[in-house]
Coordinates of C-alpha atoms in Angstrom, one line a residue:
X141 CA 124.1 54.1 51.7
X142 CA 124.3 50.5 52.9
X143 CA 121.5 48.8 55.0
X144 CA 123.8 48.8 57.8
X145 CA 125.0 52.4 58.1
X146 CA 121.4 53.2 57.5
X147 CA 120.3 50.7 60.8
X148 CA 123.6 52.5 62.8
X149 CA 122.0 56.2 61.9
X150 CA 118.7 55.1 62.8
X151 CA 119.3 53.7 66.1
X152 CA 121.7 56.6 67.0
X153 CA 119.0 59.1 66.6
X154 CA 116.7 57.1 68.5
X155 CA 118.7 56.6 71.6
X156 CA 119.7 60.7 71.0
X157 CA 115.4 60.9 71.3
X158 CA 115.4 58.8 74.0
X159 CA 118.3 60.5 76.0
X160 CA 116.6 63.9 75.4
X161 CA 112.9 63.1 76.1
X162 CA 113.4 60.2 78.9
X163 CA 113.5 61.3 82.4
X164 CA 117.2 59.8 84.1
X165 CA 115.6 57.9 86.8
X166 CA 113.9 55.8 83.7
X167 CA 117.1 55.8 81.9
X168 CA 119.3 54.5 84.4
X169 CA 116.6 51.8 85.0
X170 CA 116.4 50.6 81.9
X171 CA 120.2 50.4 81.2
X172 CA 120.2 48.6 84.3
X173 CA 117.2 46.1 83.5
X174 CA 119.2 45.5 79.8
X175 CA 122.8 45.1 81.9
X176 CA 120.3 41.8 84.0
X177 CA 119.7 40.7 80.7
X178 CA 123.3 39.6 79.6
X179 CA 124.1 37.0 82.5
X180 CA 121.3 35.9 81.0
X181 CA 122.4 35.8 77.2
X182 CA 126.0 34.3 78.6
X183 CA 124.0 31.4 80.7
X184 CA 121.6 30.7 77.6
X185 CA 125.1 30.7 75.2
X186 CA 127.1 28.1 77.6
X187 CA 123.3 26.1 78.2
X188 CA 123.5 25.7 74.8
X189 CA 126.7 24.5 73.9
X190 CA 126.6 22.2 76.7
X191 CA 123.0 20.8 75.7
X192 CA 124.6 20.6 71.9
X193 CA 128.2 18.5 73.8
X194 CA 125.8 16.3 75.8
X195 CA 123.5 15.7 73.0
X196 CA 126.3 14.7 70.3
X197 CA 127.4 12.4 73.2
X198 CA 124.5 10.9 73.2
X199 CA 124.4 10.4 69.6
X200 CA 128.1 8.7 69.8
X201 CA 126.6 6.2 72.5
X202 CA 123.9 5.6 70.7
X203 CA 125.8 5.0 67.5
X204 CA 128.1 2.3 69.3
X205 CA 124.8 0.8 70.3
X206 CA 123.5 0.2 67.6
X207 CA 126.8 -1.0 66.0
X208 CA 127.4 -3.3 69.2
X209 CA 123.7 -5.2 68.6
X210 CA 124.1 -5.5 64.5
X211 CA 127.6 -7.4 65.8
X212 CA 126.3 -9.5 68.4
X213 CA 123.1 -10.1 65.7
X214 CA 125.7 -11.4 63.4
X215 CA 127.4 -13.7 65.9
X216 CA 126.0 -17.4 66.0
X217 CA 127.6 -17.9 68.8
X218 CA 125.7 -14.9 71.3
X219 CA 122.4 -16.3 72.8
X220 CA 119.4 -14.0 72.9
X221 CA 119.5 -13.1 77.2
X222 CA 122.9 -11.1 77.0
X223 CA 121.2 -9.3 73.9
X224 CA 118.6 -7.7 76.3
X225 CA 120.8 -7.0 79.1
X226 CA 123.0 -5.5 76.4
X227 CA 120.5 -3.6 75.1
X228 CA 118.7 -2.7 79.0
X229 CA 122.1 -1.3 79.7
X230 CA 122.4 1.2 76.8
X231 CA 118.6 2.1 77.4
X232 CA 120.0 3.2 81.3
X233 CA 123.2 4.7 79.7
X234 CA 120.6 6.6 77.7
X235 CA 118.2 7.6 80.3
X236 CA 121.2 9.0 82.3
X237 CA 123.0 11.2 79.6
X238 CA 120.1 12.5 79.1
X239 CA 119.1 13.0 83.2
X240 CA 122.4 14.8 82.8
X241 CA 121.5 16.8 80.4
X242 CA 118.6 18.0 81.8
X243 CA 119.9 18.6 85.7
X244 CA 122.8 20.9 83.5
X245 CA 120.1 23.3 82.0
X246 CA 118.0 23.2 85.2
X247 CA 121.3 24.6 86.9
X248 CA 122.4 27.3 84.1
X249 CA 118.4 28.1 84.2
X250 CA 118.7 28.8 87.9
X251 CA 122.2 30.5 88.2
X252 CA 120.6 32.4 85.1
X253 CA 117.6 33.3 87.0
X254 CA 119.4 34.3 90.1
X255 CA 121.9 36.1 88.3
X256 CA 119.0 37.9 86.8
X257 CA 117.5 38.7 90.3
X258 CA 120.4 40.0 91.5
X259 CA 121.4 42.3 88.9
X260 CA 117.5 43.6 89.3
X261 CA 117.9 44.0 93.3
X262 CA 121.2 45.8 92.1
X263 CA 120.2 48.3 89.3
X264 CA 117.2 49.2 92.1
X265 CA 119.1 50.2 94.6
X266 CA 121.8 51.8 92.2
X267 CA 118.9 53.8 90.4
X268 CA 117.5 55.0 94.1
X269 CA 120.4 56.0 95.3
X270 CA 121.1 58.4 92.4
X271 CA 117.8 58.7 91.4
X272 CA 116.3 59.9 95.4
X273 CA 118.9 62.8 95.6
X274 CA 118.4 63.9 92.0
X275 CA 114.7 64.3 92.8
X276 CA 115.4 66.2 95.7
X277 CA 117.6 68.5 93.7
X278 CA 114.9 69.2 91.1
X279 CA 112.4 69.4 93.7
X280 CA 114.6 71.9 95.2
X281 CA 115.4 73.8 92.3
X282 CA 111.8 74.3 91.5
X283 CA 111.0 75.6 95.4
X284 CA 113.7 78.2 94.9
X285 CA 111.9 78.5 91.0
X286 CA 109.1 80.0 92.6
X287 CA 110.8 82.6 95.0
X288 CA 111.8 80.3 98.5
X289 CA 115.6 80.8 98.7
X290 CA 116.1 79.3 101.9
X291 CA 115.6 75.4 101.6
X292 CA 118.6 73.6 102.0
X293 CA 119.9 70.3 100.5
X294 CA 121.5 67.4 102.3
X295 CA 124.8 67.1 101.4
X296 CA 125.6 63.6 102.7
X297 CA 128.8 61.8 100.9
X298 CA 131.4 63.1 98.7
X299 CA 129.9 61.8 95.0
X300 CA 129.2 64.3 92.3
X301 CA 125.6 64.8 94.0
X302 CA 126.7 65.7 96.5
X303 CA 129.1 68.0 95.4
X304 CA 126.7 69.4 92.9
X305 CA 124.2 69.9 96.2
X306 CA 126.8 72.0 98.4
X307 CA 127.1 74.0 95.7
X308 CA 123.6 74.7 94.7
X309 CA 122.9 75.8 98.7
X310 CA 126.1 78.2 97.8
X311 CA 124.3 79.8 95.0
X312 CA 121.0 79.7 96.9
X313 CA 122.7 81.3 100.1
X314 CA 124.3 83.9 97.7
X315 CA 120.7 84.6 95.8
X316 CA 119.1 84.6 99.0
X317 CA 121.8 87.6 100.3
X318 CA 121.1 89.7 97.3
X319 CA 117.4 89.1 97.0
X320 CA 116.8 90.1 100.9
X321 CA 119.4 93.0 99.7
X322 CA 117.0 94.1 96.7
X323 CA 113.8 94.0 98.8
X324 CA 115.6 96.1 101.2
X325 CA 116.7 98.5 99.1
X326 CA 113.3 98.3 97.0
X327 CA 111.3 99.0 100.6
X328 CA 113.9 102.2 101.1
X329 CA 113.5 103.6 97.7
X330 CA 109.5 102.9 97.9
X331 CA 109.5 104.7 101.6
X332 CA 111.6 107.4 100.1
X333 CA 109.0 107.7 96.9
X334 CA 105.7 107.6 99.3
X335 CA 107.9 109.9 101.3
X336 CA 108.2 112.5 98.3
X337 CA 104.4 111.7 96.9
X338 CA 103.3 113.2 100.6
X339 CA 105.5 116.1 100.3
X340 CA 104.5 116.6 96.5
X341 CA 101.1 116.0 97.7
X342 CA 101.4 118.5 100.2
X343 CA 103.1 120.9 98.7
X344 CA 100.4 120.7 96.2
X345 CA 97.9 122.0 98.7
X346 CA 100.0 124.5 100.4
X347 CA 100.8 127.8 99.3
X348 CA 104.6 128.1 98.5
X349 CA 104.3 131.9 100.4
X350 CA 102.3 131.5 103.4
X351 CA 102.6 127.8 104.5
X352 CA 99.1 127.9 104.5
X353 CA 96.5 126.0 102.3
X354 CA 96.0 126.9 98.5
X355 CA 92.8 127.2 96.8
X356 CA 93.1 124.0 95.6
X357 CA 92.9 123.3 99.0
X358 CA 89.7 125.3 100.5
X359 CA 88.0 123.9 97.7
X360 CA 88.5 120.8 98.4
X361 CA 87.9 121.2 101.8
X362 CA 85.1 123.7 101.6
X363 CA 83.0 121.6 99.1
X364 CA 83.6 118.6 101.8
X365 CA 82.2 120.6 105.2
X366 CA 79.5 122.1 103.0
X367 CA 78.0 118.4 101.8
X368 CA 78.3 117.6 105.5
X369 CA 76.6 120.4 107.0
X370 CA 73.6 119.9 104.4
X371 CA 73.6 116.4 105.6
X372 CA 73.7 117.1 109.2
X373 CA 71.7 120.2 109.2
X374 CA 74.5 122.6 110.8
X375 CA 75.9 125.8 110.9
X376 CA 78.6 126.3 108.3
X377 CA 81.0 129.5 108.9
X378 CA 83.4 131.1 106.6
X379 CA 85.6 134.3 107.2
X380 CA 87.5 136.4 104.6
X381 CA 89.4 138.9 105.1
X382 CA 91.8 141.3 102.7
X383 CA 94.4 143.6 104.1
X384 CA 94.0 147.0 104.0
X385 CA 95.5 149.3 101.4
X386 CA 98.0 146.4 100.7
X387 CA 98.8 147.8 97.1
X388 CA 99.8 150.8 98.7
X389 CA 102.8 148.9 101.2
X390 CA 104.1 147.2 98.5
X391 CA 104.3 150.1 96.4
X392 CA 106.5 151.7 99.2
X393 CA 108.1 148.9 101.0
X394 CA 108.5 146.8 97.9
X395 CA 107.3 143.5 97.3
X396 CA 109.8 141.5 99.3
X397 CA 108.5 143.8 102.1
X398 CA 104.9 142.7 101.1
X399 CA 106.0 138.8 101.5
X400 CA 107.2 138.9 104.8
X401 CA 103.8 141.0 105.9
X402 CA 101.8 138.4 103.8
X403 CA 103.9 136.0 106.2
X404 CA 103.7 137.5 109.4
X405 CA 99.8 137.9 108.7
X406 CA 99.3 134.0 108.3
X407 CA 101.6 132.9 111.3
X408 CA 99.1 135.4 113.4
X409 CA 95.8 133.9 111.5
X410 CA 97.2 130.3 112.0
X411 CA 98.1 130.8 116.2
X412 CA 94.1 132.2 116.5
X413 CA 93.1 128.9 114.9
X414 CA 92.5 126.5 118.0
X415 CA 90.1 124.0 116.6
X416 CA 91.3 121.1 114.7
X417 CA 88.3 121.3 112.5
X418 CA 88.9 124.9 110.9
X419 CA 91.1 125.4 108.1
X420 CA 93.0 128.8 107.5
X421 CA 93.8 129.4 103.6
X422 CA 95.7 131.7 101.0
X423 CA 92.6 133.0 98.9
X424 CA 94.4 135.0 96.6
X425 CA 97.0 138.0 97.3
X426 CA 96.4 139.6 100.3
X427 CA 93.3 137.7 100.6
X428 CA 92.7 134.8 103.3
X429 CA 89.8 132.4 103.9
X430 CA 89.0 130.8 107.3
X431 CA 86.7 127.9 107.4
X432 CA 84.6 127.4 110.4
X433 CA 82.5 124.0 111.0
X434 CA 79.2 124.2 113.5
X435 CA 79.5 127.4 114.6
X436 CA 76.9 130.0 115.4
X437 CA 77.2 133.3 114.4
X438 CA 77.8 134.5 117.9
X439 CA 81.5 132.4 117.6
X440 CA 82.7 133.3 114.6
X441 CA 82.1 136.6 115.0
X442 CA 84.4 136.5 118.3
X443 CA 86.9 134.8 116.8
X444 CA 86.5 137.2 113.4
X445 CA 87.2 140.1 116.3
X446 CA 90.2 138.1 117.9
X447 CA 91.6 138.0 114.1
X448 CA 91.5 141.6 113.4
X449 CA 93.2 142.3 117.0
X450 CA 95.4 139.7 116.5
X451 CA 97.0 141.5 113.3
X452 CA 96.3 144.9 114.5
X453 CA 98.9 144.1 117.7
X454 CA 101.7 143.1 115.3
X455 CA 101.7 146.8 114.7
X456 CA 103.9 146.3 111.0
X457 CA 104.5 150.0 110.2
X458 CA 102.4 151.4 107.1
X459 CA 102.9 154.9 105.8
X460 CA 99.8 154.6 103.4
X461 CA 97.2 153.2 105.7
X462 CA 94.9 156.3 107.9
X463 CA 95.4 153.6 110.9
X464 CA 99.6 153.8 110.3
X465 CA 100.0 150.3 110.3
X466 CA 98.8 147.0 108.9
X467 CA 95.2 146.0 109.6
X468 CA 92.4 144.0 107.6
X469 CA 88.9 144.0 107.1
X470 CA 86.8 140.9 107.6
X471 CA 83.6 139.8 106.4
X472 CA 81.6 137.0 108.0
X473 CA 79.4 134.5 106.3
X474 CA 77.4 132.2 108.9
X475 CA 74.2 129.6 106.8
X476 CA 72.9 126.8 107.5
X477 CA 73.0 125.4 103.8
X478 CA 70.0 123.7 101.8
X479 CA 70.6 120.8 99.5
X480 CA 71.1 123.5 96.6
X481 CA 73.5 125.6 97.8
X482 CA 77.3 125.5 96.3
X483 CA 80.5 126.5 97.7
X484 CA 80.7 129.8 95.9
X485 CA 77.6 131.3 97.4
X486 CA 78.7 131.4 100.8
X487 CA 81.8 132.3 99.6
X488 CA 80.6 135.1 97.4
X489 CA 78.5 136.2 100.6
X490 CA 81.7 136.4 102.8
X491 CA 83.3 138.2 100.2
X492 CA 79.8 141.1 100.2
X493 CA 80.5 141.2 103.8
X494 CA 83.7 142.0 103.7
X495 CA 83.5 144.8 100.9
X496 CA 80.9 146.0 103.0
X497 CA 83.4 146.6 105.9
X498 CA 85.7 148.4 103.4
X499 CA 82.9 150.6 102.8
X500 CA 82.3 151.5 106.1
X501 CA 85.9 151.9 107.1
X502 CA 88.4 149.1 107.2
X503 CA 89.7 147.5 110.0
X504 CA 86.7 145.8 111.3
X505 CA 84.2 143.0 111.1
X506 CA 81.3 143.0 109.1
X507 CA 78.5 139.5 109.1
X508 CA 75.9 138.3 106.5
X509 CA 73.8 135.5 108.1
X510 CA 70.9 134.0 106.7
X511 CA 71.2 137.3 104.2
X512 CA 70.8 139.7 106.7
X513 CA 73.4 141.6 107.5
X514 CA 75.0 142.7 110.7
X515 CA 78.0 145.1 111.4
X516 CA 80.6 145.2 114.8
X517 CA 82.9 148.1 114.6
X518 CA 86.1 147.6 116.5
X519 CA 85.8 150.5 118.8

């Protein structure tokens, strides 16, 4: 490989570097500033030749000089003033050549110079006016980078910048008009998921029967009244009650039969339920759990007593009760809980009460408060 294809490869791959790693505003400044530089390469090149004519014409003049004096030495017949005046006037033919000289390279200095100037003043405002609307496009492109679709770019003339501007606030309007159409399908589908996590949520907690709570929730609940009735030193109430010979009515109504009593017995329990504060729930077959915040045992025994009359006056037909139709038994469970009582030990002393009304009959309301217990009979 010659020296000069080697210089050739070596100066392509630096200006191939440079082109890649140089911003453009730089690049177009320094091809401008090297462009200034040849009016100055053409005035130095025409400087010189005319310095190097002016020069040699000196040289001639000076020659003839010097050949004019060793003739006029030579002649007798020349006196010695003309000599000097000879010789003054070549000395002033000299002097002004070389004046001449000197008042040329001034000038090509100063055309050079302004020359120079200009083409600087010239690759300035060149370079801004490409370089200001490229740096409002990056500027732009890194706004919309970071997620703001909606700045605009001035579009002012008809270069390529300008074309290349009305086209980016195209794109942007079009990525703006299917972003706002994401996020508004993103905020339906998320409405529609929260939407389905409450129903899922709720239909965690409600029983799929009744349309009243599960046990998930009355424990839930229960374990939450009970913590604040310890911590508030109230009255905590809970009623349970089972109907009556409910084995027996499914037996011979069947068990589709059995739902819609089971049905008809929580729509009745749920209308006695007033208070936003109680909670009516599905215990467990035909058994169902009232919860009943501050209240004495006077209270929930009246509203125990307006739940058995409140299923006894739907009067649903059954052949295997003594009473020859639906009814329940209910037991009531009525403490003021200390720090160490749980959630099943008023629960297990609602459920003694209500066995205990079994035992003495059925259909009718049986309380345990404070562990002593006391018995209405429905008359």
């Amino acid at each position: 490989m010659s020296a000069q294809r080697y210089c050739v490869m070596i100066s392509r791959s630096f200006l191939q570097h440079y082109l890649r790693t140089i911003d453009i505003r730089y690049r177009l400044i320094t091809s401008f500033i090297l462009l200034s530089l040849i009016p100055l390469f053409i005035c130095g090149g025409i400087f010189y030749m005319e310095s190097t004519a002016a020069i040699q014409k000196a040289e001639v003049v000076k020659q003839i000089t010097q050949n004019i004096q060793l003739e006029m030495q030579k002649s007798a017949a020349v006196t010695n003033a003309p000599a000097l005046a000879l010789r003054d006037s070549s000395h002033a033919a000299q002097q002004a050549l070389i004046a001449e000289v000197h008042s040329l390279r001034n000038k090509i200095i100063s055309i050079g110079l302004i020359c120079a100037v200009f083409v600087l003043l010239l690759s300035y405002v060149v370079c801004r006016s490409i370089s200001v609307p490229l740096g409002r496009l990056v500027g732009t492109m890194r706004a919309t980078a970071d997620g703001n679709y909606r700045v605009r770019l001035r579009c002012d003339g008809k270069d390529e910048i300008a074309v290349l501007s009305q086209k980016f606030n195209e794109m942007a309007g079009i990525v703006l008009k299917h972003h706002e159409e994401l996020e508004t399908v993103v905020a339906a589908r998320t409405q529609a998921l929260k939407e389905a996590n409450l129903k899922l949520e709720a239909l965690s907690l409600t029983d799929v029967l009744t349309g009243l709570a599960n046990r998930r929730r009355l424990d839930e609940v229960l374990a939450n009244e009970l913590r604040r009735a310890i911590r508030s030193c109230q009255y905590l109430a809970i009623i349970m009650l089972d109907v009556d010979f409910f084995k027996k009515y499914n037996d011979y109504y069947g068990h589709p039969a059995g739902d819609d009593c089971l049905r008809k017995v929580a729509d009745a329990l749920q209308a006695c339920c007033q208070r936003a504060g109680d909670l009516v729930a599905r215990y467990g077959g035909e058994e169902f759990v009232l919860i009943v915040a501050d209240a004495d045992i006077a209270g929930t025994m009246a509203l125990a007593e307006t739940l058995r009359e409140a299923i006894e006056a739907l009067r649903l037909p059954h052949c295997g009760s003594a009473f020859g139709y639906v009814t329940v038994s209910i037991g009531v469970a009525v403490q003021k809980p200390a720090p160490d009582h749980t959630a099943g030990l008023i629960l297990g002393t609602a459920d003694r009460a209500m066995y205990r009304a079994k035992l003495l009959g059925r259909n009718r309301v049986v309380a345990m408060a404070e562990e002593r217990a006391a018995e209405l009979v429905s008359s």
